[in-house]
Short mmCIF file of C-alpha atoms in Angstrom, two decimals:
data_model
loop_
_atom_site.label_atom_id
_atom_site.label_comp_id
_atom_site.label_asym_id
_atom_site.label_seq_id
_atom_site.Cartn_x
_atom_site.Cartn_y
_atom_site.Cartn_z
CA UNK A 1 128.35 -41.87 -21.38
CA UNK A 2 129.66 -42.12 -24.93
CA UNK A 3 127.50 -43.73 -27.59
CA UNK A 4 130.16 -43.50 -30.32
CA UNK A 5 130.44 -47.30 -30.41
CA UNK A 6 127.13 -47.37 -32.27
CA UNK A 7 128.86 -45.86 -35.30
CA UNK A 8 130.47 -48.39 -37.62
CA UNK A 9 132.13 -48.36 -41.00
CA UNK A 10 132.15 -51.36 -43.29
CA UNK A 11 133.06 -51.25 -46.97
CA UNK A 12 130.15 -53.59 -47.70
CA UNK A 13 127.63 -51.15 -46.19
CA UNK A 14 127.03 -47.76 -47.85
CA UNK A 15 130.49 -47.82 -49.44
CA UNK A 16 132.22 -47.55 -46.06
CA UNK A 17 130.43 -44.39 -44.91
CA UNK A 18 129.98 -44.19 -41.14
CA UNK A 19 126.55 -45.67 -40.36
CA UNK A 20 124.42 -46.38 -37.32
CA UNK A 21 124.94 -49.95 -36.04
CA UNK A 22 125.33 -51.30 -39.58
CA UNK A 23 121.69 -50.45 -40.37
CA UNK A 24 122.47 -48.54 -43.59
CA UNK A 25 121.54 -45.21 -42.02
CA UNK A 26 124.53 -42.96 -42.75
CA UNK A 27 125.47 -40.63 -39.91
CA UNK A 28 125.32 -37.76 -42.39
CA UNK A 29 121.63 -38.51 -43.07
CA UNK A 30 120.79 -38.45 -39.36
CA UNK A 31 122.64 -35.16 -38.93
CA UNK A 32 120.81 -33.69 -41.93
CA UNK A 33 117.45 -34.72 -40.46
CA UNK A 34 118.32 -33.07 -37.15
CA UNK A 35 119.61 -29.96 -38.91
CA UNK A 36 116.38 -29.72 -40.93
CA UNK A 37 114.46 -29.22 -37.70
CA UNK A 38 113.13 -32.72 -37.12
CA UNK A 39 112.96 -33.58 -33.45
CA UNK A 40 114.44 -36.75 -32.07
CA UNK A 41 110.91 -38.04 -31.51
CA UNK A 42 110.01 -37.32 -35.16
CA UNK A 43 113.03 -39.24 -36.39
CA UNK A 44 112.43 -42.19 -34.08
CA UNK A 45 108.81 -42.33 -35.22
CA UNK A 46 109.77 -42.26 -38.91
CA UNK A 47 112.67 -44.71 -38.51
CA UNK A 48 111.58 -47.38 -35.99
CA UNK A 49 114.90 -49.29 -36.32
CA UNK A 50 116.67 -46.37 -34.64
CA UNK A 51 117.05 -45.81 -30.92
CA UNK A 52 117.61 -42.62 -28.96
CA UNK A 53 121.24 -43.61 -28.36
CA UNK A 54 121.77 -43.81 -32.13
CA UNK A 55 120.88 -40.14 -32.50
CA UNK A 56 123.21 -39.22 -29.65
CA UNK A 57 125.96 -41.24 -31.34
CA UNK A 58 125.42 -39.35 -34.61
CA UNK A 59 125.65 -36.01 -32.80
CA UNK A 60 128.76 -37.12 -30.94
CA UNK A 61 130.38 -38.29 -34.17
CA UNK A 62 129.50 -34.99 -35.85
CA UNK A 63 130.93 -32.99 -32.97
CA UNK A 64 134.17 -34.96 -32.97
CA UNK A 65 134.67 -34.68 -36.71
CA UNK A 66 133.74 -30.98 -36.76
CA UNK A 67 136.49 -30.40 -34.20
CA UNK A 68 138.94 -31.93 -36.68
CA UNK A 69 139.61 -34.90 -34.46
CA UNK A 70 140.14 -38.02 -36.47
CA UNK A 71 137.44 -40.59 -35.78
CA UNK A 72 137.85 -44.12 -37.06
CA UNK A 73 134.67 -46.20 -36.67
CA UNK A 74 135.14 -49.88 -36.01
CA UNK A 75 134.16 -52.33 -38.73
CA UNK A 76 130.74 -53.91 -38.33
CA UNK A 77 130.82 -57.35 -36.80
#
């Protein structure tokens, strides 16, 4: 099941960068943490606001954008 709905973009949050659920965690930061070798458990321990589905959403967003598909996150509520 897709978790992409957890990714939002709002000009008032991180200058409109795609973030996780409006929490001010840019998707790019999550992807960098994963790429650095941190495990999902490490990240969830260091960032207790995040949930497992948030990390899946970041990976899904990264995969979609890497494939040159245009992804437009919804504005935060």
